[in-house]
Amino acid sequence: AEKDCASSVRLASAFFSECSPPMGDHWLPRYFQTLWARLPKAETAALRKATFCCCSVMVWNNAELFLQCCEEAKCTETLFQVWMRSLGLAQSFVDHKLFMLAFLRFYQLACDRKLPEGLRAGLPLLVQQMVSESRKVISLRQKGNVGEEADSDDDDEVDEDKLVRRMRGEPDGGDEDLTEDEGDDDEDGGEASVGAGLRRLAPLGDVDEVAVLRTTLTSISDEARAQTEQWMGTSL
């Protein structure tokens, strides 16, 4: 059943990957509600990874609408806490690319001062993870490992402190211990926003993630650049 659910979620990812905004906007809230309702019950790494990859695609498609759905469900901080703790699930080039693009989109919103207040405190971590994912993407590109990898974790079970106490439904300290697969170690007129024009990019497979990251980092303000360099611990 979980394997079938993961396949369905990957199908949803493919749908949003091919949508140019605003084509998917009507469906995004419905899919978000379904994913959020199912995530606390996920028992396999495969389903959780598929869920966060789908979230990443939806964020790239329309980050503001995605965050609006989070805010309406009052799950923004909990969702992102679980997401950050699930990054080890990413194994393939596509996994890392999706995570990188999602974090990049959030970073663009932050530069445009559109990130929800509840996430601003976690912006340094988000930037660090964006950089980490970008390095993995570049490394995999250099090695030529850019194909879709088959899931090897379909039967793996997960914990993450019982999926952060069943997504803050609390308590859930009993039951058997679950072990997680850690994965690899490894336009308006007027003033343009950092992400201006990028939402037209589709399908997602055609997006040059490194070029988009470069464009974003060269278009931010001096203040944002200084703060970003501080978080990254290096100069841009």
CSV table of N, CA and C in Angstrom, one decimal, residues 7-17 31 35 54 57-58:
chain,number,residue,atom,x,y,z
A,7,SER,N,4.1,5.8,-5.4
A,7,SER,CA,4.0,5.9,-6.9
A,7,SER,C,3.0,7.0,-7.2
A,8,SER,N,1.9,7.1,-6.5
A,8,SER,CA,0.9,8.1,-6.7
A,8,SER,C,1.5,9.5,-6.5
A,9,VAL,N,2.3,9.6,-5.5
A,9,VAL,CA,2.9,10.9,-5.2
A,9,VAL,C,3.9,11.3,-6.2
A,10,ARG,N,4.6,10.3,-6.7
A,10,ARG,CA,5.6,10.6,-7.8
A,10,ARG,C,4.8,11.1,-9.1
A,11,LEU,N,3.6,10.5,-9.3
A,11,LEU,CA,2.8,10.9,-10.4
A,11,LEU,C,2.4,12.4,-10.3
A,12,ALA,N,2.0,12.7,-9.1
A,12,ALA,CA,1.7,14.1,-8.8
A,12,ALA,C,2.8,15.1,-9.0
A,13,SER,N,4.0,14.6,-8.7
A,13,SER,CA,5.2,15.4,-9.0
A,13,SER,C,5.4,15.6,-10.4
A,14,ALA,N,5.2,14.6,-11.2
A,14,ALA,CA,5.3,14.7,-12.7
A,14,ALA,C,4.3,15.7,-13.2
A,15,PHE,N,3.1,15.7,-12.7
A,15,PHE,CA,2.1,16.6,-13.1
A,15,PHE,C,2.5,18.1,-12.9
A,16,PHE,N,3.0,18.4,-11.7
A,16,PHE,CA,3.3,19.7,-11.4
A,16,PHE,C,4.7,20.1,-12.1
A,17,SER,N,5.5,19.1,-12.4
A,17,SER,CA,6.7,19.4,-13.1
A,17,SER,C,6.5,19.9,-14.5
A,31,TYR,N,-3.8,19.0,-3.6
A,31,TYR,CA,-2.7,18.0,-3.4
A,31,TYR,C,-2.0,18.2,-2.1
A,35,LEU,N,-1.3,15.4,0.8
A,35,LEU,CA,0.1,15.1,1.2
A,35,LEU,C,0.2,15.3,2.7
A,54,CYS,N,7.7,15.9,-4.0
A,54,CYS,CA,6.5,16.5,-4.6
A,54,CYS,C,6.3,17.9,-4.0
A,57,VAL,N,8.6,20.3,-5.9
A,57,VAL,CA,8.1,20.6,-7.2
A,57,VAL,C,7.0,21.7,-7.1
A,58,MET,N,6.1,21.5,-6.1
A,58,MET,CA,5.0,22.5,-5.9
A,58,MET,C,5.6,23.8,-5.5
